[in-house]
Short mmCIF file of C-alpha atoms in Angstrom, two decimals:
data_model
loop_
_atom_site.label_atom_id
_atom_site.label_comp_id
_atom_site.label_asym_id
_atom_site.label_seq_id
_atom_site.Cartn_x
_atom_site.Cartn_y
_atom_site.Cartn_z
CA MET A 221 93.44 130.36 115.77
CA SER A 222 93.06 128.01 118.32
CA LEU A 223 92.65 124.10 118.11
CA SER A 224 89.53 124.23 118.75
CA GLU A 225 88.26 126.89 116.29
CA GLN A 226 90.48 125.18 113.81
CA ILE A 227 88.53 121.88 114.17
CA MET A 228 85.16 123.49 113.87
CA ALA A 229 86.43 124.99 110.64
CA ASP A 230 87.67 121.70 109.46
CA MET A 231 84.46 119.76 110.21
CA LYS A 232 82.89 122.13 108.01
CA ASP A 233 85.04 121.88 105.54
CA ALA A 234 84.86 118.30 105.70
CA MET A 235 81.05 118.37 105.70
CA LYS A 236 81.45 120.22 102.66
CA ALA A 237 83.95 118.13 100.85
CA HIS A 238 81.83 114.93 101.89
CA ASP A 239 85.28 113.70 103.48
CA LYS A 240 83.61 110.66 105.94
CA VAL A 241 86.90 109.69 107.36
CA LYS A 242 88.14 113.30 108.00
CA LEU A 243 84.86 114.25 109.25
CA ASN A 244 84.68 111.51 111.61
CA THR A 245 88.06 111.96 112.90
CA VAL A 246 87.83 115.16 113.48
CA ARG A 247 84.23 114.62 115.52
CA MET A 248 86.12 112.12 117.96
CA ILE A 249 88.75 114.64 118.10
CA LYS A 250 86.49 117.35 119.19
CA ALA A 251 84.68 114.59 121.29
CA ALA A 252 88.24 113.67 123.31
CA LEU A 253 88.71 117.27 123.65
CA MET A 254 85.23 118.48 124.99
CA ASN A 255 85.57 115.10 127.62
CA GLU A 256 88.91 116.10 128.77
CA LYS A 257 87.39 119.94 129.47
CA ILE A 258 84.47 118.59 131.32
CA LYS A 259 86.74 116.09 133.32
CA LEU A 260 88.79 119.21 134.45
CA GLY A 261 86.27 121.41 134.56
CA ARG A 262 87.73 124.42 132.67
CA GLU A 263 89.00 125.45 129.17
CA LEU A 264 92.31 123.42 127.85
CA ASN A 265 95.48 124.76 127.77
CA SER A 266 97.66 124.18 124.79
CA ASP A 267 99.53 121.60 126.62
CA GLU A 268 96.42 119.77 127.34
CA GLU A 269 95.26 119.74 124.10
CA LEU A 270 98.65 118.03 122.73
CA THR A 271 98.06 115.47 125.70
CA VAL A 272 94.62 114.81 123.97
CA LEU A 273 95.90 114.64 120.54
CA ASN A 274 98.47 112.34 121.22
CA ARG A 275 96.19 109.85 123.39
CA GLU A 276 93.86 109.63 119.85
CA LYS A 277 97.34 109.10 118.25
CA LYS A 278 98.38 106.68 119.93
CA GLN A 279 95.54 104.58 120.30
CA ARG A 280 95.28 104.81 116.35
CA GLU A 281 98.68 103.40 116.32
CA GLU A 282 97.56 100.83 118.73
CA SER A 283 94.87 99.67 116.67
CA LEU A 284 96.74 99.72 113.91
CA ALA A 285 99.04 97.51 114.84
CA ASP A 286 96.16 94.85 115.50
CA PHE A 287 94.43 95.58 112.32
CA VAL A 288 97.84 94.60 110.50
CA LYS A 289 98.15 91.58 112.48
CA ALA A 290 94.47 90.44 112.02
CA LYS A 291 94.94 91.05 108.09
CA ARG A 292 92.52 93.63 107.93
CA THR A 293 93.58 95.65 105.08
CA ASP A 294 89.96 97.96 105.27
CA LEU A 295 90.59 98.77 108.66
CA VAL A 296 94.29 99.76 108.09
CA GLU A 297 93.61 101.81 105.33
CA GLU A 298 91.02 103.81 107.17
CA THR A 299 93.31 103.96 110.48
CA LYS A 300 96.05 105.39 108.45
CA LYS A 301 93.59 108.08 107.11
CA GLU A 302 92.81 108.96 110.44
CA LEU A 303 96.37 108.95 111.94
CA THR A 304 96.82 111.42 109.26
CA VAL A 305 94.11 114.00 110.28
CA ILE A 306 95.20 113.77 113.62
CA GLU A 307 98.80 114.22 112.89
CA ALA A 308 97.64 117.52 110.90
CA TYR A 309 97.02 118.80 114.47
CA MET A 310 100.18 118.14 116.20
CA PRO A 311 103.53 119.93 115.75
CA LYS A 312 106.06 119.15 113.65
CA GLN A 313 107.93 116.11 114.70
CA LEU A 314 111.38 116.53 115.46
CA SER A 315 114.21 114.25 113.55
CA GLN A 316 116.50 112.11 114.72
CA SER A 317 119.32 114.35 114.65
CA GLU A 318 117.34 117.53 116.93
CA LEU A 319 116.32 114.83 119.44
CA GLU A 320 119.77 113.62 119.83
CA LYS A 321 120.89 117.09 120.48
CA ILE A 322 117.87 117.57 122.84
CA VAL A 323 119.00 114.58 125.00
CA SER A 324 122.48 115.32 124.94
CA ALA A 325 121.75 118.66 126.38
CA ALA A 326 119.67 116.97 128.88
CA ILE A 327 122.24 114.74 129.96
CA ALA A 328 125.01 117.16 130.20
CA GLU A 329 122.68 119.18 132.31
CA VAL A 330 122.33 116.77 134.70
CA ASN A 331 125.60 115.97 134.59
CA GLY A 332 124.22 112.20 133.71
CA ALA A 333 126.84 109.67 133.09
CA THR A 334 125.64 106.37 134.56
CA LYS A 335 121.83 104.66 134.15
CA ALA A 336 121.43 105.96 137.94
CA ASP A 337 120.45 109.35 136.37
CA PHE A 338 118.01 108.20 133.92
CA GLY A 339 115.23 109.71 135.91
CA LYS A 340 116.30 112.97 136.55
CA ILE A 341 117.92 113.22 132.77
CA MET A 342 113.80 111.82 131.42
CA LYS A 343 111.99 114.69 134.13
CA ILE A 344 114.25 117.14 132.02
CA LEU A 345 113.95 115.95 129.00
CA MET A 346 110.19 114.94 128.40
CA PRO A 347 108.35 118.70 128.53
CA ARG A 348 111.04 119.85 125.84
CA ILE A 349 110.03 116.98 123.46
CA LYS A 350 106.05 116.48 124.43
CA GLY A 351 104.48 116.34 121.05
CA ARG A 352 107.53 116.52 119.22
CA ALA A 353 108.88 112.74 119.47
CA ASP A 354 108.20 109.43 120.70
CA GLY A 355 109.03 109.13 124.47
CA LYS A 356 110.22 105.62 123.53
CA VAL A 357 112.50 106.89 121.34
CA ALA A 358 113.84 109.22 123.27
CA SER A 359 114.05 106.78 126.55
CA ASN A 360 116.16 104.48 124.19
CA LEU A 361 118.10 107.21 122.94
CA VAL A 362 118.96 108.16 126.88
CA LYS A 363 119.81 104.62 127.98
CA ASN A 364 122.23 104.41 124.83
CA LYS A 365 124.12 107.33 125.84
CA LEU A 366 124.59 106.23 129.31
CA SER A 367 125.59 102.78 128.79
#
């Protein structure tokens, strides 16, 4: 089942269950996917869909941080629920040890030894972990291994 089909099915389920948070979140995801489709002028492939989901997730995480800072507990709870819905459509996240193995393999592949090799390593690493790990965490791991 494609992501679009899954979203439509989940939207129907959320309507039947009267789950407003899930329904609104799924509608936002659907709208973001549709906007990207219109922008590109063609159907989205799975990588592009994942990019849109990552963008939506990152927006919610930034909003969550702002709401926590502003002590808006009502918005914090709603945003956490939205994040949970978005994460359900994303691939399983890599564990720290799995990420370290992939980083080590990328460093070995480039024969990276210094911080000058950072860009080459990240260029190889990012497509391998796309959507399955945070880029900042991966970047910090590479920096630590190169120093």
